[in-house]
Each structure stands twice: as structure tokens, then as C-alpha cells.
């Protein structure tokens, strides 16, 4: 004799799995009222639906940022979905944050390696499939980046729309600097600067060689059009390159919070106030869809 599937049982399964009511009822019928078996049925249904949804375009989503409790290890992760409505859904955003934590703690080499990582009692791949089933949209892990502060700490900034985030690494000499309020305020402002000003690199020596060569080529061509002697042309090009550094290297940019002061100058000011040598050394920045 078949077990009677009550409304209370369906409600219990819905609360456990976040699955639609009719799917919960079907799963309970198939499992003859056994709620644990019904959960397995729903998971299998989720895998089947995830396969069907796998071909759908995922042009919306969010960028998540995670920092470890000691602010030494962090990660950015971009998770995509089909609609902006889901892209701002708290469950979806929370899942992206959880994935970023897995990246920080496991340092996977690529997306496939991340999918093989443990996430609770299951793998990331299993949890992603389950989330696709629960939310009802295709989702993809687009990219991620891990960053570590070896002799200092990290600061993060996530824009309110969830489409832009960054993590900045700082070095300093004394461990207590990391918990200093003036330093933390400065670090947050620098992370905000990275989001707003979109620098090419943290320092001029970190500008990628191909970017530098491209810029030099443009400036030399522009200088050549002046018709001036070659040594003057070179000075013109070098002057423009200096301007490029000041506009595109984080440490040389003018602060968005304090007009007329560079990030390097602010770092020296804070260093003096806290009695340490604080330096901005690198950053990771993700803008959704880049």
C-alpha cells in the first residue's frame, strides 16, 4: 500500500531542498514517502535538468571577493547566470562567495580543478549542479584568481551592484600594523581606488611589457610628426610615458579621496603615523564580463 503524501511532508521537503512544490510531491511519490530517498530523487532530477540547461547563454551574474580571517589569503570569482534577476539573488550571490572561499583555501589550477574540490560534504561540481536545479537557470564559473599577502595583508572592495570587485596586497614590517585602524582605512580607500580608477598595474615596474611597448610606439610616432630633432622627439615621448605612469600605475595615481596626493604619498604618510613601512605591491581586479 502506497504511503500517503501529506502537505506537511511536501512542505518539509521544500524547506530542505528549496525545490518547487510539484517536484517535491513527485519525488515523494517516487520514494514512497521516504524523505531521504526523495532528496536523492530530487538531486537526480537536478542533474538531468542541469544537463538540459547547460547550453543556455549566461550573460549575467556577479563577482565575489573573499578574504581569510587573517586577511592573508583572498580570491575573486566570477559566476555567471542567465538573468539579472538571478544575478542579484542572495542565494546566488552567497554561493559565489562560498566558491571564492574554496578557491582561496584550495588554490585550484583551473575551473575543472575547482569543480573537483570539496565543498561541504560534496564537490563544487555537485553543489553547482544542485544550485542550477534550485535556481532554475544555467550557471557557469567564468574565472577566478587567488592572491596571497606574504609580508602584510589584503584589503578588498566590492561595488554595490556586485559587478566589480578587487583585492589589494600591502606589505609592512610589524604584525600589529594589520589591525591598526588608520592602516585599515587607508587600505580600504586604496581598494576603492582600484575599482574607480582601473589602474594597469600597481607600480610602473609591473606594467606588462607588451602594454609598455605599445604605448612607447604610439608616443614615438606622435613625436615624429612634430618634425623636431630626434633627441627632442625622444624627450617628448618620455614625457608622455611619464604621464602614462602617473595616470595608470596605482601607486602614482592621484587619490580619489585626497586631491593632489598620490597613493604612494598617502602610504608614506600612514607609514609615518603608525611607525612602519607600508607599501602597495599588487592587486587583482574583476569587472563582470571582461
C-alpha positions in Angstrom: 0.0 0.0 0.0 1.4 3.4 -1.1 2.3 5.9 1.6 0.0 8.9 1.7 1.9 12.0 0.7 0.8 14.8 3.0 1.1 18.5 2.6 3.3 18.6 5.7 5.7 16.1 4.1 5.9 18.1 0.9 6.5 21.3 2.9 9.3 19.6 4.8 11.0 18.5 1.6 10.6 22.0 0.1 12.3 23.6 3.1 15.1 21.1 3.0 15.8 21.4 -0.7 14.3 24.7 -2.0 12.8 22.7 -4.8 9.4 23.5 -6.4 6.3 22.1 -4.7 5.2 19.8 -7.6 8.7 18.4 -8.0 8.8 17.7 -4.2 5.5 15.9 -4.4 6.6 13.8 -7.5 9.9 12.9 -5.7 8.0 11.8 -2.5 5.6 9.7 -4.6 8.6 8.0 -6.4 10.3 7.5 -3.0 7.1 6.1 -1.4 7.1 8.8 1.2 10.7 8.3 2.4 12.1 11.9 2.7 15.8 10.9 2.5 15.2 8.9 -0.7 13.1 11.8 -2.1 16.1 14.1 -1.6 18.2 11.7 -3.8 15.4 11.7 -6.4 15.4 15.5 -6.5 19.2 15.5 -6.8 19.0 13.2 -9.8 16.3 15.3 -11.3 18.5 18.3 -10.8 21.4 16.7 -12.7 19.1 15.9 -15.6 17.8 19.5 -15.7 21.2 20.9 -15.4 22.3 19.0 -18.5 19.3 20.4 -20.4 20.1 23.9 -19.2 23.9 23.6 -20.0 23.5 25.1 -23.5 21.8 28.3 -22.4 23.6 31.6 -22.5 24.9 33.0 -19.2 25.4 36.7 -19.8 24.5 37.9 -16.3 26.0 37.2 -12.9 28.2 38.5 -10.1 31.8 39.0 -9.0 32.6 37.7 -5.5 35.5 38.6 -3.2 36.7 36.6 -0.2 39.4 37.3 2.4 40.6 34.9 5.1 40.1 35.9 8.7 43.8 36.9 8.9 43.5 38.9 5.6 46.5 36.9 4.3 44.7 35.0 1.5 42.0 36.1 -0.8 40.2 35.3 -4.1 38.0 36.8 -6.7 35.5 34.7 -8.6 33.1 35.5 -11.4 29.9 33.4 -11.5 27.5 33.7 -14.4 23.8 33.0 -14.9 21.0 33.7 -17.4 19.2 36.7 -15.9 20.0 39.8 -13.9 17.2 38.9 -11.5 19.1 35.7 -10.5 22.4 37.6 -10.7 21.3 39.7 -7.7 19.6 36.8 -5.9 21.0 36.5 -2.3 21.3 32.7 -2.6 23.2 33.0 -5.9 25.5 35.8 -4.6 26.1 33.7 -1.4 27.0 30.7 -3.5 29.5 32.8 -5.5 31.1 33.9 -2.2 31.3 30.3 -1.0 33.1 29.4 -4.2 35.6 32.2 -3.8 36.4 30.8 -0.3 37.0 27.4 -1.8 39.4 29.0 -4.3 41.3 30.8 -1.5 41.6 27.7 0.6 42.4 25.2 -2.1 44.3 27.1 -4.8 42.9 25.1 -7.8 44.8 25.4 -11.1 41.7 25.9 -13.2 37.9 25.7 -13.3 37.9 21.9 -13.7 40.2 21.6 -10.7 37.9 23.9 -8.7 34.9 21.7 -9.6 36.7 18.7 -8.2 37.4 20.5 -4.8 35.3 19.6 -1.8 32.5 21.9 -0.7 30.9 20.7 2.4 30.0 17.0 2.0 30.1 17.2 -1.8 32.2 18.6 -4.6 31.9 22.0 -6.1 30.6 20.3 -9.3 27.8 18.6 -7.3 26.9 21.9 -5.5 26.9 23.8 -8.8 24.5 21.2 -10.3 22.3 21.5 -7.2 22.2 25.3 -7.4 21.2 25.1 -11.1 18.4 22.8 -10.1 17.3 25.0 -7.2 17.5 28.4 -9.0 16.3 27.1 -12.4 19.0 28.7 -14.5 22.2 27.7 -16.1 25.3 28.8 -14.3 29.0 28.8 -15.0 32.2 29.6 -13.2 33.7 32.0 -15.6 37.1 32.7 -13.9 38.8 33.2 -10.6 42.1 34.5 -9.2 43.8 33.8 -5.9 46.1 36.3 -4.2 48.3 36.0 -1.1 49.9 38.6 1.1 53.2 37.1 2.3 54.6 40.0 4.4 51.5 42.1 5.1 47.8 41.8 4.4 45.0 42.2 1.9 42.0 44.6 1.6 39.0 44.1 -0.6 36.3 46.2 -2.2 33.1 45.0 -3.8 30.9 47.5 -5.6 27.3 47.7 -4.5 26.0 46.2 -7.8 28.1 43.1 -7.5 29.7 43.6 -10.9 33.0 44.9 -9.8 35.5 43.8 -7.1 39.1 43.9 -6.3 41.7 42.8 -3.7 44.9 44.8 -3.0 48.0 43.4 -1.3 50.1 45.5 1.1 53.5 44.8 2.8 54.6 46.2 6.1 57.1 45.3 8.8 55.1 44.9 12.1 52.3 42.4 12.5 50.2 44.9 14.6 50.0 47.3 11.6 47.4 45.0 10.0 45.0 45.7 12.8 45.7 49.5 13.0 42.6 51.5 12.2 44.4 54.1 10.2 46.0 51.5 8.1 42.7 49.6 7.6 41.0 52.8 6.5 43.9 53.6 4.1 43.8 50.0 2.7 40.0 50.2 2.1 40.5 53.6 0.3 43.2 52.1 -2.0 40.9 49.1 -2.8 38.2 51.6 -3.7 40.8 53.5 -5.9 41.5 50.3 -7.8 37.8 49.9 -8.5 37.2 53.5 -9.6 40.5 54.3 -11.4 41.1 50.9 -13.1 45.0 51.1 -13.0 47.0 49.0 -15.4 49.5 47.9 -12.6 50.3 48.6 -9.0 53.8 50.0 -9.8 55.5 51.2 -13.0 57.8 48.2 -12.9 54.8 45.9 -13.0 53.3 47.3 -16.3 53.2 44.4 -18.7 56.0 44.6 -21.3 53.5 44.4 -24.3 51.5 47.3 -22.9 54.6 49.4 -22.4 55.9 48.7 -25.9 52.5 49.6 -27.4 52.4 52.9 -25.5 56.0 53.8 -26.4 55.3 53.1 -30.1 52.4 55.5 -30.1 54.3 58.2 -28.3 57.3 57.9 -30.6 55.1 58.1 -33.7 53.3 61.2 -32.3 56.7 62.8 -31.5 58.0 62.0 -35.0 55.1 64.0 -36.5 56.4 67.1 -34.8 59.3 67.4 -37.2 61.7 68.2 -34.4 65.2 66.6 -34.0 65.3 63.0 -32.8 66.7 63.8 -29.4 63.8 66.2 -28.8 61.3 63.6 -30.1 62.7 61.1 -27.6 62.2 63.7 -24.8 58.6 64.3 -25.9 57.9 60.5 -25.9 59.5 60.0 -22.5 57.4 62.9 -21.1 54.2 61.3 -22.4 55.3 58.0 -20.9 55.7 59.6 -17.5 52.2 60.9 -17.8 51.0 57.4 -18.7 52.7 56.0 -15.5 51.1 58.7 -13.3 47.6 58.0 -14.8 47.8 54.2 -14.9 50.0 53.0 -12.1 48.1 52.7 -8.8 50.9 54.0 -6.6 51.4 57.1 -8.8 47.8 57.9 -9.3 46.2 60.9 -7.6 44.0 59.7 -4.7 40.3 59.8 -5.4 39.8 60.7 -1.7 42.5 63.3 -1.3 43.1 65.7 -4.2 46.7 66.5 -5.1 48.1 63.5 -3.2 49.3 60.2 -4.8 48.7 56.8 -3.3 52.5 56.5 -2.7 52.4 59.7 -0.7 49.5 58.6 1.3 51.3 55.3 2.0 54.3 57.3 3.4 52.0 59.5 5.5 50.2 56.5 7.1 53.6 54.7 7.5 54.9 57.6 9.5 51.8 57.8 11.6 51.8 54.1 12.5 55.6 53.7 12.7 56.0 51.2 9.9 56.9 51.0 6.2 53.7 50.3 4.3 53.8 49.6 0.6 51.1 48.8 -2.0 52.5 45.9 -4.0 49.8 44.3 -6.2 46.1 43.9 -6.9 43.6 41.8 -8.6 40.5 43.5 -10.2 37.5 41.8 -11.8 34.8 43.7 -13.7 32.0 41.4 -14.7 32.2 40.3 -18.3 35.7 41.5 -19.1 
